[in-house]
Amino acid sequence: MSLVIGVPRETFAGEKRVATVPEVVEKLIKLGFKVAVQSGAGDAANFSDDVYCAAGAEIVGDAAGLWTKSDIVFKVGVPTAEEVGLMHEGQTLITFIWPAQNPELMQQLAARKVTVLAIDALPRMLSRAQKMDALTSQAGVAGYRAVIEAAHAFGRFFNGQITAAGKVPPAKVFIAGAGVAGLAAIGTAAGLGAIVRANDTRAEVADQVVSLGGEFVKVDYEEEGSGGGGYAKVMSEGFQKAQREMYAKQAREVDIIIATALIPGKPAPRLITAEMVRSMKPGSVIVDMAAERGGNCELTDPGKAVVKHGVTIVGYTDLASRLAKQSSTLYATNLFRLTEELCKTKDGVINVNMEDDAIRGLTVIKEGSITWPPPPPKLPAPPAAKPAAMPAKAPKHGEASAPASGTSTAITFLVAAALFWFIGAFAPPAFLGHFTVFVLAVFVGYMVVWNVTPALHTPLMSVTNAISSIIAIGALVQVAPPVIENAAATGDRPEGWILGLAVAGIALTCVNMFGGFAVTQRMLEMFRK
């Protein structure tokens, strides 16, 4: 029997997102599910009831009717007490829960004997979990929107311009924190033409900042800041002092600060003091993306945009919701990918497999039993160490010992020298000159290619075009020998087998040359926008 997926209208004030969109409804139906959507659930994201009906969903008039008939409920926000009261035993809820911050809610849900999958508890270190990572998709939208809000509040262009009316300098933007939201903000601000600087406690993100067009500003203090799950960790007092000094300098120089620093389960670190705000130029803007957890700026008013000391401080907590259609589409896709993992049989029935690391991490309540926090995910076993080479046994009395490597090398060179002497004694002088050049070319080419770093083997293919060109010229000379003055001197024309080898050489060389150019072109495309 196919299960019913219900999508209620979000009740949190200002929430415009919806948990699924019409194009995903069609995909869920193909998995064998029935989909019911509360009337008006997608209105704020520009998805009307008629569009949902056209996609195959059933429209339910009120929330009570939807929760009653749904076996699985897709939501965006944390369920309210009224919504928890509408749940029934055996139901499955998939939404943001934040179990560490909502212990009372966890107890209420467990009392209803339901199964709860917290999309925010996904083990993000698992590579196959990326397609279900709603935190990343929503943070990317929020980072983009933060720059748009800053541009709206800022008093001039982002990009520098020279006009007849005067010169406009480019805006200087500083991004505090280069996580998913920070990187999205860097790319957006750089795309608008601003001079972008960024800082993060994790040194490994410096290359990502530069690749997006920003400048990484390093704190003058050595300490590794990587934490678990791709987040930063709480830094030492010495690092924080050096970081505050750097932030104070940036505040005096830049026009816009976008603060994204946040560690899950902890209050937002205070990075921007009131004194730093006073030091900023009048008309500057601060967008505090950590406002929901107290804010990175001391003067942030969560949920509002205020002006303090001539600086506009934007503390909106619904940045992703301000791009409701885009964020809803991404979130709906994340939930669909999760549903695919839960319903691999495509028969409209889910299986919450607690042996699956990704599903186990998401499942915070299983049939009324609280299963959060999950055990650490099983990491793949390290590759087995190669057995140590057995030490060579000493020869017993009367046994001949193995020949030394130096002796083998000497014998090889002696044989090669004898072979070359034999060729030189009996071969024509012209052949001997060509043969010597050939041997030297093989030796030099081998040594050059063998000593190239493996990481450069692909670029090396384009370099071989030069060698291929020499081969092609030689083959063409054989195919079309110089014009002879005496037509009777037919002996200067190549033999049939030489002609065949030359033609084959030209064909193979052309393949190699065109292949080298194709590989080079593909490599260049990787570095172009």
mmCIF file of N, CA and C in Angstrom, residues 78-89 91 93 97 99 102-116 364-365 367-370:
data_model
loop_
_atom_site.group_PDB
_atom_site.id
_atom_site.type_symbol
_atom_site.label_atom_id
_atom_site.label_comp_id
_atom_site.label_asym_id
_atom_site.label_seq_id
_atom_site.Cartn_x
_atom_site.Cartn_y
_atom_site.Cartn_z
ATOM 1 N N VAL A 78 10.840 23.864 12.528
ATOM 2 C CA VAL A 78 10.619 23.011 13.704
ATOM 3 C C VAL A 78 9.116 22.977 14.005
ATOM 4 N N PRO A 79 8.533 21.808 14.257
ATOM 5 C CA PRO A 79 7.084 21.744 14.505
ATOM 6 C C PRO A 79 6.686 22.461 15.796
ATOM 7 N N THR A 80 5.560 23.106 15.741
ATOM 8 C CA THR A 80 5.034 23.781 16.922
ATOM 9 C C THR A 80 4.321 22.770 17.822
ATOM 10 N N ALA A 81 3.942 23.227 19.026
ATOM 11 C CA ALA A 81 3.230 22.352 19.969
ATOM 12 C C ALA A 81 1.897 21.902 19.369
ATOM 13 N N GLU A 82 1.211 22.797 18.633
ATOM 14 C CA GLU A 82 -0.063 22.432 18.007
ATOM 15 C C GLU A 82 0.153 21.349 16.955
ATOM 16 N N GLU A 83 1.224 21.466 16.168
ATOM 17 C CA GLU A 83 1.493 20.468 15.136
ATOM 18 C C GLU A 83 1.874 19.126 15.757
ATOM 19 N N VAL A 84 2.624 19.152 16.841
ATOM 20 C CA VAL A 84 2.964 17.898 17.528
ATOM 21 C C VAL A 84 1.688 17.213 18.011
ATOM 22 N N GLY A 85 0.735 18.018 18.468
ATOM 23 C CA GLY A 85 -0.529 17.445 18.939
ATOM 24 C C GLY A 85 -1.340 16.799 17.837
ATOM 25 N N LEU A 86 -1.112 17.168 16.581
ATOM 26 C CA LEU A 86 -1.843 16.586 15.457
ATOM 27 C C LEU A 86 -1.216 15.280 14.970
ATOM 28 N N MET A 87 -0.035 14.937 15.453
ATOM 29 C CA MET A 87 0.646 13.737 14.971
ATOM 30 C C MET A 87 0.037 12.482 15.600
ATOM 31 N N HIS A 88 0.168 11.371 14.884
ATOM 32 C CA HIS A 88 -0.386 10.115 15.384
ATOM 33 C C HIS A 88 0.685 9.028 15.368
ATOM 34 N N GLU A 89 0.455 7.986 16.108
ATOM 35 C CA GLU A 89 1.430 6.905 16.251
ATOM 36 C C GLU A 89 1.756 6.267 14.895
ATOM 37 N N GLN A 91 3.548 7.641 12.572
ATOM 38 C CA GLN A 91 3.819 8.659 11.566
ATOM 39 C C GLN A 91 5.326 8.960 11.518
ATOM 40 N N LEU A 93 8.131 12.004 10.556
ATOM 41 C CA LEU A 93 8.314 13.436 10.331
ATOM 42 C C LEU A 93 9.738 13.684 9.852
ATOM 43 N N ILE A 97 15.036 19.847 13.121
ATOM 44 C CA ILE A 97 14.641 19.616 14.511
ATOM 45 C C ILE A 97 15.597 20.292 15.490
ATOM 46 N N PRO A 99 17.996 18.792 17.562
ATOM 47 C CA PRO A 99 17.715 18.044 18.800
ATOM 48 C C PRO A 99 18.494 18.529 20.014
ATOM 49 N N ASN A 102 16.607 21.545 21.394
ATOM 50 C CA ASN A 102 15.178 21.371 21.678
ATOM 51 C C ASN A 102 14.895 20.054 22.415
ATOM 52 N N PRO A 103 15.438 19.880 23.622
ATOM 53 C CA PRO A 103 15.203 18.617 24.344
ATOM 54 C C PRO A 103 13.731 18.402 24.722
ATOM 55 N N GLU A 104 13.012 19.481 25.036
ATOM 56 C CA GLU A 104 11.598 19.325 25.393
ATOM 57 C C GLU A 104 10.789 18.865 24.187
ATOM 58 N N LEU A 105 11.086 19.426 23.025
ATOM 59 C CA LEU A 105 10.392 19.005 21.806
ATOM 60 C C LEU A 105 10.661 17.529 21.524
ATOM 61 N N MET A 106 11.879 17.091 21.754
ATOM 62 C CA MET A 106 12.210 15.678 21.539
ATOM 63 C C MET A 106 11.361 14.777 22.426
ATOM 64 N N GLN A 107 11.160 15.188 23.658
ATOM 65 C CA GLN A 107 10.332 14.384 24.569
ATOM 66 C C GLN A 107 8.869 14.373 24.124
ATOM 67 N N GLN A 108 8.382 15.510 23.654
ATOM 68 C CA GLN A 108 6.997 15.575 23.179
ATOM 69 C C GLN A 108 6.782 14.683 21.960
ATOM 70 N N LEU A 109 7.741 14.696 21.031
ATOM 71 C CA LEU A 109 7.618 13.862 19.841
ATOM 72 C C LEU A 109 7.721 12.377 20.196
ATOM 73 N N ALA A 110 8.610 12.045 21.109
ATOM 74 C CA ALA A 110 8.751 10.643 21.520
ATOM 75 C C ALA A 110 7.466 10.141 22.170
ATOM 76 N N ALA A 111 6.787 11.017 22.894
ATOM 77 C CA ALA A 111 5.538 10.615 23.540
ATOM 78 C C ALA A 111 4.447 10.290 22.527
ATOM 79 N N ARG A 112 4.540 10.837 21.305
ATOM 80 C CA ARG A 112 3.556 10.547 20.275
ATOM 81 C C ARG A 112 3.861 9.241 19.536
ATOM 82 N N LYS A 113 4.992 8.594 19.894
ATOM 83 C CA LYS A 113 5.407 7.312 19.285
ATOM 84 C C LYS A 113 5.565 7.423 17.766
ATOM 85 N N VAL A 114 6.266 8.474 17.369
ATOM 86 C CA VAL A 114 6.497 8.699 15.946
ATOM 87 C C VAL A 114 7.982 8.489 15.639
ATOM 88 N N THR A 115 8.304 8.485 14.363
ATOM 89 C CA THR A 115 9.693 8.431 13.903
ATOM 90 C C THR A 115 10.050 9.797 13.344
ATOM 91 N N VAL A 116 11.168 10.333 13.770
ATOM 92 C CA VAL A 116 11.577 11.683 13.370
ATOM 93 C C VAL A 116 12.962 11.622 12.741
ATOM 94 N N VAL A 364 16.547 10.708 14.760
ATOM 95 C CA VAL A 364 16.700 11.122 16.157
ATOM 96 C C VAL A 364 15.665 10.466 17.060
ATOM 97 N N ILE A 365 14.549 10.006 16.453
ATOM 98 C CA ILE A 365 13.532 9.258 17.207
ATOM 99 C C ILE A 365 13.051 8.132 16.310
ATOM 100 N N GLU A 367 10.224 5.287 16.248
ATOM 101 C CA GLU A 367 9.007 4.684 16.807
ATOM 102 C C GLU A 367 8.852 4.993 18.296
ATOM 103 N N GLY A 368 9.093 6.243 18.658
ATOM 104 C CA GLY A 368 8.914 6.688 20.030
ATOM 105 C C GLY A 368 10.146 6.607 20.905
ATOM 106 N N SER A 369 11.200 5.966 20.435
ATOM 107 C CA SER A 369 12.437 5.847 21.222
ATOM 108 C C SER A 369 13.454 6.868 20.715
ATOM 109 N N ILE A 370 13.981 7.669 21.620
ATOM 110 C CA ILE A 370 14.968 8.675 21.238
ATOM 111 C C ILE A 370 16.290 7.977 20.926
#
